[in-house]
Coordinates of C-alpha atoms in Angstrom, one line a residue:
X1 CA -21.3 1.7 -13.1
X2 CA -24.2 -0.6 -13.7
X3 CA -27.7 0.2 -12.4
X4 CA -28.5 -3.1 -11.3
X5 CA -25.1 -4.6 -9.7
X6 CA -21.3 -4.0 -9.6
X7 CA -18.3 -6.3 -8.9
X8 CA -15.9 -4.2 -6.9
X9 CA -12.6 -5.3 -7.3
X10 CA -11.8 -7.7 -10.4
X11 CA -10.9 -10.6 -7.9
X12 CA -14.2 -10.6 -6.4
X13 CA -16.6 -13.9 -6.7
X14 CA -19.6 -12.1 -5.1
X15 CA -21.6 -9.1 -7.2
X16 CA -23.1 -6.2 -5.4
X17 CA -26.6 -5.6 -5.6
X18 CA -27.2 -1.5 -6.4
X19 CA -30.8 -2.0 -6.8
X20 CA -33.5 -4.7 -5.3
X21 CA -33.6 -7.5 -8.2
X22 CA -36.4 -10.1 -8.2
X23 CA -35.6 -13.9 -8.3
X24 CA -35.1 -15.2 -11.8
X25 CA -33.7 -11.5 -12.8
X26 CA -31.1 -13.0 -15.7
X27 CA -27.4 -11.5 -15.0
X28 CA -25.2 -10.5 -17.6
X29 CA -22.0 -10.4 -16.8
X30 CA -18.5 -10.5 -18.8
X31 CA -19.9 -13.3 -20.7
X32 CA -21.8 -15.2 -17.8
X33 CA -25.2 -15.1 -17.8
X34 CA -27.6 -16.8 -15.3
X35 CA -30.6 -16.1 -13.3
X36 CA -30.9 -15.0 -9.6
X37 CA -31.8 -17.9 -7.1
X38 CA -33.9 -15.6 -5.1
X39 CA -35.0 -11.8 -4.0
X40 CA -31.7 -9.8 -3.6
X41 CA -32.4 -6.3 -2.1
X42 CA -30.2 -3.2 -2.9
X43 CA -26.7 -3.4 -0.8
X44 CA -26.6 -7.0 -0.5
X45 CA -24.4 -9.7 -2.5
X46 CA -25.2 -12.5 -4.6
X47 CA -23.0 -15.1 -5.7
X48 CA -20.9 -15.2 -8.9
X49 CA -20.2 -18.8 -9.2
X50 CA -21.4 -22.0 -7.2
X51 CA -19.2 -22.5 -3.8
X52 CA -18.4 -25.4 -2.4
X53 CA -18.6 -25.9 2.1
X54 CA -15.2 -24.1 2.8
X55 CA -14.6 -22.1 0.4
X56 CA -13.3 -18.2 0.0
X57 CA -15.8 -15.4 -0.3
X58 CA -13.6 -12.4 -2.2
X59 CA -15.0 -8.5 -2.1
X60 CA -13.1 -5.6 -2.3
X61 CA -10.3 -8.2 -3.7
X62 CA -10.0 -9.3 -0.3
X63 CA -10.7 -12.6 1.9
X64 CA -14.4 -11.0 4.0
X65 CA -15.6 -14.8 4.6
X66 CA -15.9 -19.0 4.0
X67 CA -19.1 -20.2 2.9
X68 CA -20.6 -22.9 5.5
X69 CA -22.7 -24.2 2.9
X70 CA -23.2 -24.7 -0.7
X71 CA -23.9 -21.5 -2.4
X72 CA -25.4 -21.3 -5.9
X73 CA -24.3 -19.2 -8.6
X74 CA -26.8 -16.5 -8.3
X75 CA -27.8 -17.0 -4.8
X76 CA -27.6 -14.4 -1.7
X77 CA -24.5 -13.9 0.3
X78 CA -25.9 -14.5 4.0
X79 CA -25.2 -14.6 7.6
X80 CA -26.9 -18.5 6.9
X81 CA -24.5 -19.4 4.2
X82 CA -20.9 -17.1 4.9
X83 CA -19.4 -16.9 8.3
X84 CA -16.6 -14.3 9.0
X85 CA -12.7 -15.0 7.8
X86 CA -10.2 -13.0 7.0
X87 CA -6.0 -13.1 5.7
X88 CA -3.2 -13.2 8.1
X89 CA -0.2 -10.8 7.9
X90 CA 3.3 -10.1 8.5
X91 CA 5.3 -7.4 7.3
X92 CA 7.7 -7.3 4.9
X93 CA 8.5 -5.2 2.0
X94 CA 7.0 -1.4 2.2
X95 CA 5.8 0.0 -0.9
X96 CA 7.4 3.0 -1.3
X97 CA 5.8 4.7 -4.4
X98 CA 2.4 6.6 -4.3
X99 CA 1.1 8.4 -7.6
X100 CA -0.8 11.6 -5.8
X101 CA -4.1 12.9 -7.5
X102 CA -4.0 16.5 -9.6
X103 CA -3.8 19.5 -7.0
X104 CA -3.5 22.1 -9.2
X105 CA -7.2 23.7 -8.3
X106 CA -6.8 24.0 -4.9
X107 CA -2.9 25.5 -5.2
X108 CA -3.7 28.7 -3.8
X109 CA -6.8 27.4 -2.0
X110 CA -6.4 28.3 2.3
X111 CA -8.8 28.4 4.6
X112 CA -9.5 31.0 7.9
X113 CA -8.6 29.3 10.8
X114 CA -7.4 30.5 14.6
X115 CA -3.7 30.3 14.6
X116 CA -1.9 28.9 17.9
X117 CA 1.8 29.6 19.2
X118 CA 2.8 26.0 18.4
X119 CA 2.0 26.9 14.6
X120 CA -1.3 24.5 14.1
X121 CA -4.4 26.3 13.0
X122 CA -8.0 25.5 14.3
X123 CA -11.2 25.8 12.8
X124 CA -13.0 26.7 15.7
X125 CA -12.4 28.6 19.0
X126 CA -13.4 26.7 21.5
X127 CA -12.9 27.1 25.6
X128 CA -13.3 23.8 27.5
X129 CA -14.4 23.4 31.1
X130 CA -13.5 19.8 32.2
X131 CA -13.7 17.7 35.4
X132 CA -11.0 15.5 36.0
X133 CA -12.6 13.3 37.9
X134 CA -16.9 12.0 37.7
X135 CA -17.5 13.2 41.1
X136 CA -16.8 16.9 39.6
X137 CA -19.6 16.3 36.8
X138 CA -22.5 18.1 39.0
X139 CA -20.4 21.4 39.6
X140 CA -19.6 21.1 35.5
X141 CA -23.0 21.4 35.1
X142 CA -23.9 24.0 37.4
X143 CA -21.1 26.0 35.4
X144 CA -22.9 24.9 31.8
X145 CA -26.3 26.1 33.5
X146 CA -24.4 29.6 34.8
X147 CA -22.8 30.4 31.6
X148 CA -24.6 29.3 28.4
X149 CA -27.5 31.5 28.3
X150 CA -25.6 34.5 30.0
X151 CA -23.3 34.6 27.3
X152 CA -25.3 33.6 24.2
X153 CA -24.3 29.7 23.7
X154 CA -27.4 28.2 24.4
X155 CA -28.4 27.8 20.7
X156 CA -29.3 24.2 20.0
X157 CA -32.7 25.1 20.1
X158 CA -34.2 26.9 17.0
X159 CA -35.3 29.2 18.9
X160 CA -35.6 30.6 23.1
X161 CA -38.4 32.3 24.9
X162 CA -36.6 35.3 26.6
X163 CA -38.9 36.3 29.2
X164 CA -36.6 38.1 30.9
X165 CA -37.9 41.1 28.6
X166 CA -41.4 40.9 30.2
X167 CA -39.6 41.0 33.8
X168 CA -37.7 43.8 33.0
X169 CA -40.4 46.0 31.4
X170 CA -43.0 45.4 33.6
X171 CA -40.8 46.4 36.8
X172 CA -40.6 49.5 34.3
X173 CA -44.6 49.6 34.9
X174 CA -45.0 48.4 30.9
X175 CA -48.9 48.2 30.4
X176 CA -51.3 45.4 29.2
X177 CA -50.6 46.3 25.3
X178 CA -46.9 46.8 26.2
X179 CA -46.2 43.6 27.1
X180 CA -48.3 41.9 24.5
X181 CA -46.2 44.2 22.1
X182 CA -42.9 43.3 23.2
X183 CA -41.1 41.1 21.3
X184 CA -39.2 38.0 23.2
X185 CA -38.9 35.4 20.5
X186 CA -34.7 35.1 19.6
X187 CA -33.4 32.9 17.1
X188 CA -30.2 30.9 17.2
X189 CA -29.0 33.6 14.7
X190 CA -29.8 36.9 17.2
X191 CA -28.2 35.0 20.0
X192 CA -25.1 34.2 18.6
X193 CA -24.9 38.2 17.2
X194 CA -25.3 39.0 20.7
X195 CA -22.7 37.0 22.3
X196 CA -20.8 38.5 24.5
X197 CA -17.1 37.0 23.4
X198 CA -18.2 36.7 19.2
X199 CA -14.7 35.2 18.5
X200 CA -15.5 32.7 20.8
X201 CA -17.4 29.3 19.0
X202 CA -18.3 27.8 22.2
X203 CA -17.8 26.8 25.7
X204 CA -17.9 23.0 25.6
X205 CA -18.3 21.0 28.8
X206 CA -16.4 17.4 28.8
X207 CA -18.5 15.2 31.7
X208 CA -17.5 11.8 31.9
X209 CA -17.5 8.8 34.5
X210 CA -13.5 8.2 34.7
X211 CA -10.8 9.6 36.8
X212 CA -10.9 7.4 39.7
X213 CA -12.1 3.8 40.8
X214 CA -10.4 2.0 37.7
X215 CA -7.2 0.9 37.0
X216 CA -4.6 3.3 36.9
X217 CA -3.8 2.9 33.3
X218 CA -7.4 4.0 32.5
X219 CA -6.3 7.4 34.6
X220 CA -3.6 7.9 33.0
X221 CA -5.3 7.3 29.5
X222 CA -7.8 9.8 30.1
X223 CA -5.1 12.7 31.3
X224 CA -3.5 12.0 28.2
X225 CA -6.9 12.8 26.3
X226 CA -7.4 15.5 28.4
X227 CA -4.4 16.7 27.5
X228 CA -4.6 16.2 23.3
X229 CA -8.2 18.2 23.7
X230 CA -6.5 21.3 25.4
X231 CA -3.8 21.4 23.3
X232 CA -6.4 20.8 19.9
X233 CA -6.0 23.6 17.8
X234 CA -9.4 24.1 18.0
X235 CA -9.4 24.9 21.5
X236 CA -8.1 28.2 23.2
X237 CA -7.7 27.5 26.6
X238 CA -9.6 25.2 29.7
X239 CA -11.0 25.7 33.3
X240 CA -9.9 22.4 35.2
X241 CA -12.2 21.0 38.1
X242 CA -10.4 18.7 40.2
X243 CA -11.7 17.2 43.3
X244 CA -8.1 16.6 44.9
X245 CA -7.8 13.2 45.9
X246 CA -8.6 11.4 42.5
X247 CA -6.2 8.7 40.7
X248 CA -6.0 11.3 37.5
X249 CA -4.0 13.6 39.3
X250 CA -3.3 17.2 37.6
X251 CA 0.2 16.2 37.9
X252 CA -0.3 14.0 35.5
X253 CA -2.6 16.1 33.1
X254 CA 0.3 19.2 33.2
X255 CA 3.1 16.6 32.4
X256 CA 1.1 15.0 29.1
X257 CA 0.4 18.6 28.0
X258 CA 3.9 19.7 28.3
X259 CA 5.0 16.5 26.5
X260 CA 2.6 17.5 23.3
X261 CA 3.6 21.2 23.6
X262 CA 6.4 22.1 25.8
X263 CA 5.7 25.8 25.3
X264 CA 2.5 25.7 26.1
X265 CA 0.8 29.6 26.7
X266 CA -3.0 29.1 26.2
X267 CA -5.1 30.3 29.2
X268 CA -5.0 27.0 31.8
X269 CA -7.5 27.7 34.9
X270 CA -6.9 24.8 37.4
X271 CA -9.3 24.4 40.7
X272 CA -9.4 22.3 43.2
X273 CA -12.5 22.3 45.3
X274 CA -10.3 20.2 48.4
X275 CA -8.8 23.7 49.0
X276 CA -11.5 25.6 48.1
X277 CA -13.8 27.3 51.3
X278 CA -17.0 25.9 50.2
X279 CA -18.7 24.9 47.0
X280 CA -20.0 28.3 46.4
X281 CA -16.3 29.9 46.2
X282 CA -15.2 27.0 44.0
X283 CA -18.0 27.7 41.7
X284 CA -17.4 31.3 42.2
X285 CA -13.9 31.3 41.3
X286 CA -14.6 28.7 38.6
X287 CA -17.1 31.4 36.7
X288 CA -14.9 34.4 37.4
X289 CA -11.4 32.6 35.9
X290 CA -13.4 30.9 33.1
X291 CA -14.6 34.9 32.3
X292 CA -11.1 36.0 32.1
X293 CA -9.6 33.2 29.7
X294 CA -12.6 33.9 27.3
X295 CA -11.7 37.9 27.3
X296 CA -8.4 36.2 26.3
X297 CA -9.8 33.8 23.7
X298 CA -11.5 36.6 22.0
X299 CA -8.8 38.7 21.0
X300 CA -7.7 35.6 18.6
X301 CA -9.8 36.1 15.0
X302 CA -9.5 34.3 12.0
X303 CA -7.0 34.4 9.6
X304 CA -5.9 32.6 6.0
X305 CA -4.5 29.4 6.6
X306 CA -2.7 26.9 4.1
X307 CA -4.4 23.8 3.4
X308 CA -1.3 22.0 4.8
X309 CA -2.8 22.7 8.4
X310 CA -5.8 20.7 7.9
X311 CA -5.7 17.6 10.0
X312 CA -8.5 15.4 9.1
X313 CA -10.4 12.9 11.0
X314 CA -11.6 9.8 8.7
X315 CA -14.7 8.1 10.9
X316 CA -17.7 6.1 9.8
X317 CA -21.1 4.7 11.7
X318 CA -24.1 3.0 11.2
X319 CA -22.6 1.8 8.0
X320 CA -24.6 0.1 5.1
X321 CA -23.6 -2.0 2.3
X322 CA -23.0 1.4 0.2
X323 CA -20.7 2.8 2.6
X324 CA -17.8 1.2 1.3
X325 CA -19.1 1.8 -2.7
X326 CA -19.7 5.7 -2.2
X327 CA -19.3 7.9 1.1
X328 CA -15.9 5.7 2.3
X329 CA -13.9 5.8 -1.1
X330 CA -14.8 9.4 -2.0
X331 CA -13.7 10.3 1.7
X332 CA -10.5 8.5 0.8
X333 CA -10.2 10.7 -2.3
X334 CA -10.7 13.7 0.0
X335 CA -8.0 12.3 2.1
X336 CA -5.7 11.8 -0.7
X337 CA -6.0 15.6 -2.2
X338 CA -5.5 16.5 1.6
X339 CA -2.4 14.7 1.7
X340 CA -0.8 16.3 -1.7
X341 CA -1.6 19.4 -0.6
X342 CA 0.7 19.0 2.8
X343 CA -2.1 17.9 5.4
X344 CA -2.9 15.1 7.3
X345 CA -5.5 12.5 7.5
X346 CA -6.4 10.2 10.5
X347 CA -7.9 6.9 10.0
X348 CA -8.7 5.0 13.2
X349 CA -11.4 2.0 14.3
X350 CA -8.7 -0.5 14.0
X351 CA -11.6 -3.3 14.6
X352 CA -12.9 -2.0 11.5
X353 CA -9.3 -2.6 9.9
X354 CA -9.6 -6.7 10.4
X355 CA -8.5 -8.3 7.1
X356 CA -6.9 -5.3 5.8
X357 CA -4.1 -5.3 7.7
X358 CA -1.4 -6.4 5.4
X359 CA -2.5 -3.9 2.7
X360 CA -1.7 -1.4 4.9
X361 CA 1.6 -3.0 6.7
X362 CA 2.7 -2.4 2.8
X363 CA 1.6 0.9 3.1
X364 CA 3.6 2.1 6.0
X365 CA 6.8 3.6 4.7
X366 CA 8.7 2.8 7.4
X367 CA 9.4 -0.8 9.0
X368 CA 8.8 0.0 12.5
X369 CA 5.6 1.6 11.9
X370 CA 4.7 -1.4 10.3
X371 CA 5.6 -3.7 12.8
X372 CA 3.7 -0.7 15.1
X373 CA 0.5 -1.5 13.8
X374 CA 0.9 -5.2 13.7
X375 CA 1.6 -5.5 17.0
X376 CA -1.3 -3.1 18.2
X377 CA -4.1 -5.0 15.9
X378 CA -2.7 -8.5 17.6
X379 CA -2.7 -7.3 21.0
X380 CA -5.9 -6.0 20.4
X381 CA -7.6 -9.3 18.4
X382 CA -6.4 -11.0 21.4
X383 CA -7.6 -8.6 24.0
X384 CA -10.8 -8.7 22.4
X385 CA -10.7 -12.9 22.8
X386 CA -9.6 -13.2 26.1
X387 CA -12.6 -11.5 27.2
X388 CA -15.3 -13.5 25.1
X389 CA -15.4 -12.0 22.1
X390 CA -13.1 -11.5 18.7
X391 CA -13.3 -8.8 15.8
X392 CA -15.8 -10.9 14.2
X393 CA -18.5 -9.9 16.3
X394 CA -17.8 -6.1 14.8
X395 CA -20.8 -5.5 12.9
X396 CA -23.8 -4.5 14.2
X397 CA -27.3 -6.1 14.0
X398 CA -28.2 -2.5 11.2
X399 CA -24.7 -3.4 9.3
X400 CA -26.1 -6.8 8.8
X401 CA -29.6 -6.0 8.3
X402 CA -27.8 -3.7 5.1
X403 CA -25.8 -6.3 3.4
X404 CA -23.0 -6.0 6.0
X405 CA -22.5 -9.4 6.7
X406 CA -19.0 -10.0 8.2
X407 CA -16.7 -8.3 10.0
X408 CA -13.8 -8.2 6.8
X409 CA -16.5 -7.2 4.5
X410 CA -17.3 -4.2 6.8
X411 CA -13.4 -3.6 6.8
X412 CA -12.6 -4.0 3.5
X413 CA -15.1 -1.0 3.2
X414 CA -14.2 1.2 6.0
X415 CA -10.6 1.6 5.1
X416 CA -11.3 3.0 1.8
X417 CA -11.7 5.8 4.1
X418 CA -8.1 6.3 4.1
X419 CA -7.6 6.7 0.7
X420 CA -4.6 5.1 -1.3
X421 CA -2.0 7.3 -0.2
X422 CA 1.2 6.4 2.0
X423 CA 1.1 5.4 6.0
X424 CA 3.3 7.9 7.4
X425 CA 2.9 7.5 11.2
X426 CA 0.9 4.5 13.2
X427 CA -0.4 6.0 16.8
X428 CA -1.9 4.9 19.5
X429 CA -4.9 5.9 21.6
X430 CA -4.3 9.7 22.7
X431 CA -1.1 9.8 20.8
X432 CA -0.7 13.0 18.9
X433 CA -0.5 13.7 15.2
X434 CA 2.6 14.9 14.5
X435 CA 3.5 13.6 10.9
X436 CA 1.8 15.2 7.7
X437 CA -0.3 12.6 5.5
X438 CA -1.9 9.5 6.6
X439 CA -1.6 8.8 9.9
X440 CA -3.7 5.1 11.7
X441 CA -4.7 5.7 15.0
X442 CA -5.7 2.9 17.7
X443 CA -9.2 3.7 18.5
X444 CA -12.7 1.3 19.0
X445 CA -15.0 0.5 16.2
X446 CA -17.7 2.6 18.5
X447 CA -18.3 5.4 17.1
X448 CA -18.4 8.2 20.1
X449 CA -15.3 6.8 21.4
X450 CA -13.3 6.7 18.1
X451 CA -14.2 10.8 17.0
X452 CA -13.4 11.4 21.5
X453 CA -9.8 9.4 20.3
X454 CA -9.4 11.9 16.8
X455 CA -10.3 15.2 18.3
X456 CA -7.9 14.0 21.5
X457 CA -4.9 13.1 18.7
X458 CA -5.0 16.8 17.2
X459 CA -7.9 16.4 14.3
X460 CA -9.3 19.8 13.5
X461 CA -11.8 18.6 11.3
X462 CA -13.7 15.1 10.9
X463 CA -15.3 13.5 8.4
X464 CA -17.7 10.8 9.0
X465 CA -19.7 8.5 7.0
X466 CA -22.8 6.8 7.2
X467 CA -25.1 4.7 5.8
X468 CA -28.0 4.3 8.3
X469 CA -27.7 7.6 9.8
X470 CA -26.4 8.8 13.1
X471 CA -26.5 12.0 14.9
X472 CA -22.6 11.8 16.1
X473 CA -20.9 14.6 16.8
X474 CA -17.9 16.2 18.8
X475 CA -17.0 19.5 21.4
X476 CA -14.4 20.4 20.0
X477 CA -13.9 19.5 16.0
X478 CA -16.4 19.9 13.7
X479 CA -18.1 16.7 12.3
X480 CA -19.5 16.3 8.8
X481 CA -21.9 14.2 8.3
X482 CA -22.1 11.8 4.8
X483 CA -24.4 9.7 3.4
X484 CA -23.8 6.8 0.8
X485 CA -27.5 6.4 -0.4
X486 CA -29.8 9.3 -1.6
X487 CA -32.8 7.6 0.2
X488 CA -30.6 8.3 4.0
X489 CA -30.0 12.2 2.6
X490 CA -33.5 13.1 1.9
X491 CA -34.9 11.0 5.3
X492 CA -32.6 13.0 7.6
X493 CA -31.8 15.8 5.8
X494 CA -31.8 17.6 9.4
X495 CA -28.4 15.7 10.3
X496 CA -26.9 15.2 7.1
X497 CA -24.5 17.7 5.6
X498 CA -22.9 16.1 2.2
X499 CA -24.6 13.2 -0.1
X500 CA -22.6 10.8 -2.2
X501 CA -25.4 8.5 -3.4
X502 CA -25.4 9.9 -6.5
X503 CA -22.0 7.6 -7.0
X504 CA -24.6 4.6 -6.5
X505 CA -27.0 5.9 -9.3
X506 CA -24.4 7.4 -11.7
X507 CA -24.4 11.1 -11.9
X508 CA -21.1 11.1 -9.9
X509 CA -18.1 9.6 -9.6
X510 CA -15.9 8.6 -6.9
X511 CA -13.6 11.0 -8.0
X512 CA -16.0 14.4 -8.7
X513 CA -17.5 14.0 -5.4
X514 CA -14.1 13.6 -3.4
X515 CA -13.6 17.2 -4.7
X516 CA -16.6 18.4 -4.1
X517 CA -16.2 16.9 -0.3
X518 CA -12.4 18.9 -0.1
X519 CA -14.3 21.8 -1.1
X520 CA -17.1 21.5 1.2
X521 CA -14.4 20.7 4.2
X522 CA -12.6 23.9 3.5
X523 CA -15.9 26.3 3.7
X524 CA -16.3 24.1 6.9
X525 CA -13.0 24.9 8.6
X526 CA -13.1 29.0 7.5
X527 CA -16.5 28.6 9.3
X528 CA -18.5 29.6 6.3
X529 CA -20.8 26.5 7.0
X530 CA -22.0 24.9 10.2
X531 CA -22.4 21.3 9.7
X532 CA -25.3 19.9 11.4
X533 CA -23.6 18.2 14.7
X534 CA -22.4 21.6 15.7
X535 CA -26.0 23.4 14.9
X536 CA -27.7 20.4 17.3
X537 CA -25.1 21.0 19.7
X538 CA -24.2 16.9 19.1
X539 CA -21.1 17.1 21.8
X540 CA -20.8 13.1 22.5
X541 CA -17.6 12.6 24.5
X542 CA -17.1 9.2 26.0
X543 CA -13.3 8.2 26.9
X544 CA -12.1 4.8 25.7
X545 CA -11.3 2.6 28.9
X546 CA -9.1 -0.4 28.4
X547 CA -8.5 -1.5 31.6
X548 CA -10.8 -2.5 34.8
X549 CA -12.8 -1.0 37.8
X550 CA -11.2 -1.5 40.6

């Protein structure tokens, strides 16, 4: 890789910039040389030729624009001179050959997981307490304030003041130097040895604003999630707080878990506080019952698990014009060992798919999951018109700001994510995994509601990359955080678990790193390292609506 710039794919007519280059910097390049029209900073584009008003802007071999002006060879790619464009589709022929990487290290690899009675394996144990409806949320929170510290979660501090000790020793008639003496500084670390339930990763509390009030499809949607978190493998059972009279009935939750596990035998709690005497039995009964399914969560422990069972989330935000150079292509590396070795991989934020669509319509291995995922990314182009907008309006003003200038150029990027292997299955939102490999689930381009759509599909692990930095995380599966510049690593080295700028300077490659990130995903999901969303407690859960208030 050059130090100074890179052309992607051999197609492209635009270079990358890998470092900030001063006007009249002279480019050498496969026998052009010429000098740069102006100041091009590290992550933005430059132009390889002159283009004419009209004309295609290639990267990542792909249409990502038009220029709206003439465009000098040697002169920045910008929002002034490129506007958004990207290639139609249609499906056709499916390729139906994939050449997988070299397995042969991790053939006997596993990891320790929590096995379930439907046969997936989680790498956490998780019990959930959920409202079904908003006007719930308060008594959710009563529960989080009841139960956290009592049983030793409350450890997204680095630290809690237990005074508590003092109380308790000074009714004992502790004197002046006593007290001073006694120590009642815990660390996370001492809290967590002293958890009641120690098999037990967490009680997670799933707040949101939906269940009633909107259009009944957006009820029915969030059942359905409801439904793919208690049935994660990552979760070992749930205490349901339902109000009574809400449009997401339980009705409705019990029939969409029994249609992703019909032998469903986790530890299910369901209240409803219509029936109850009064709000203090409802809360009584909701501590007591959530008490008795964590005895029974703790009796499961970890055990070896094949690879096979890993089911991978593939997610990006705040992305930068590295993202797609580094942190997204050695994901899809990861994603591609993953898939040899039996597992599957998720790759969703089909906004973030715009212009390479037909790529992967020759991906799919089947025809009908082609014409699936057609038919989902026009109904959702024009969903996303009708109301005022369009996929073009994607990126955000950070993506822009780093060299992410159109919507197909962010794209192109993001769905090296997803690696080169074969599309296997094509979901929709809250669908379930149920297909080994690479799987393309519906979700939004926003970030919190895409990992809320992979956790809810069955992911037991996620992977997300970033180039400006973000603090995303997720209840229930753990999220690890990548970088795709060494200057984002070392400024928030508190959120970020796993660097791959050092594909942008040259002491990696795409390939090295994408095993070192399997490597680092396996010590993740036998528990052996807690990625820095879980530590800070980063449980963002917001349900995708797709319908209207009403």
């Amino acid at each position: 890789m050059s130090k100074n710039f890179l052309q992607i794919h051999p197609n492209d007519n635009i270079l990358a910039a890998l470092q900030d280059m001063k006007k009249d910097y002279v480019v050498d390049f496969e026998g052009k040389s010429f000098p740069l029209k102006n100041n091009v900073t590290a992550k933005h584009k430059f132009a390889l030729q002159d283009f004419k008003v009209g004309d295609p802007i290639l990267m990542y071999g792909a249409l990502i624009g038009k220029a709206v002006k003439p465009i000098a060879q040697g002169e920045s790619i910008t929002i002034e001179n490129v506007v958004h464009a990207s290639s139609d589709y249609n499906v056709g022929e499916q390729q139906s050959h994939w050449v997988a990487p070299d397995i042969s290290k991790w053939k006997n690899s596993t990891f320790n997981g929590y096995h379930r009675a439907d046969g997936s394996v989680g790498t956490a144990n998780h019990w959930l307490v959920i409202p079904m409806v908003f006007c719930e949320n308060r008594n959710v929170n009563v529960l989080r304030t009841t139960l956290l510290n009592a049983l030793g979660y409350e450890t997204a501090q680095d630290y809690i003041i237990d005074t508590e000790v003092l109380v308790s020793i000074y009714k004992k008639g502790a004197s002046t130097d006593d007290l001073m003496a006694a120590p009642i500084i815990k660390t996370a670390e001492d809290i967590k040895q002293n958890r009641t339930f120690p098999n037990v990763d967490g009680i997670k509390f799933l707040t949101h604003d939906g269940g009633c009030g909107c259009d009944r499809g957006d009820s029915d949607t969030l059942c359905n999630l409801l439904a793919g978190y208690i049935t994660n493998p990552n979760v070992a059972g749930a205490t349901i707080l339902s109000l009574g009279c809400q449009n997401a009935e339980v009705k409705i939750l019990e029939a969409a878990i029994a249609k992703r596990d019909p032998n469903f035998s986790k530890p299910l709690h369901i209240l409803e506080q219509q029936k109850s005497k009064s709000e203090r039995h409802f809360i009584e009964e909701a501590v007591k019952k959530t008490f008795l399914g964590l005895i029974e969560a703790n009796k499961v422990k970890r055990q070896p698990a094949p690879l096979s069972k890993l089911v991978l989330g593939l997610e990006c935000g705040g992305s930068d014009g590295f993202s797609g150079i580094s942190a997204n292509p050695a994901l899809g590396y990861a994603s591609d060992l993953i898939v040899a070795l039996g597992g599957a991989t998720v790759l969703s934020e089909f906004p973030e798919l715009n212009g390479v669509e037909q790529e992967l319509i020759n991906r799919c291995e089947t025809p009908e999951n082609a014409e699936k995922f057609a038919n989902i990314m026009r109904a959702y182009s024009a969903k996303a018109v009708s109301i005022g907008s369009g996929f073009e309006n994607n990126p955000s003003p950070g993506n822009i700001k780093d060299g992410l200038i159109t919507d197909a150029m962010k794209s192109a990027g993001a769905a090296k994510k997803g690696g080169t292997s074969l599309v296997q299955d094509v979901l929709d939102y809250t669908e379930r995994v149920t297909k080994n490999g690479l799987n393309l689930l519906c979700t939004p381009g926003n970030d919190v509601e895409s990992t809320t759509g992979l956790a809810g599909s069955g992911c037991n692990v996620i992977a997300f990359t970033t180039g400006l930095g973000t603090p995303t995380g997720n209840p229930v599966a753990p999220v690890i955080k990548m970088s795709s510049n060494n200057a984002l690593s070392e400024r928030m080295k508190d959120i970020i678990d796993f660097n791959t700028g050092t594909i942008i300077t040259g002491e990696d490659t795409i390939q090295t790193k994408g095993e070192e990130l399997l490597d680092y995903i396996i010590e993740v999901a036998s528990g052996n390292i807690v990625p820095a969303a879980v530590r800070l407690e980063q449980n963002d859960f917001i349900p995708w609506k797709r319908g209207i208030s009403l």
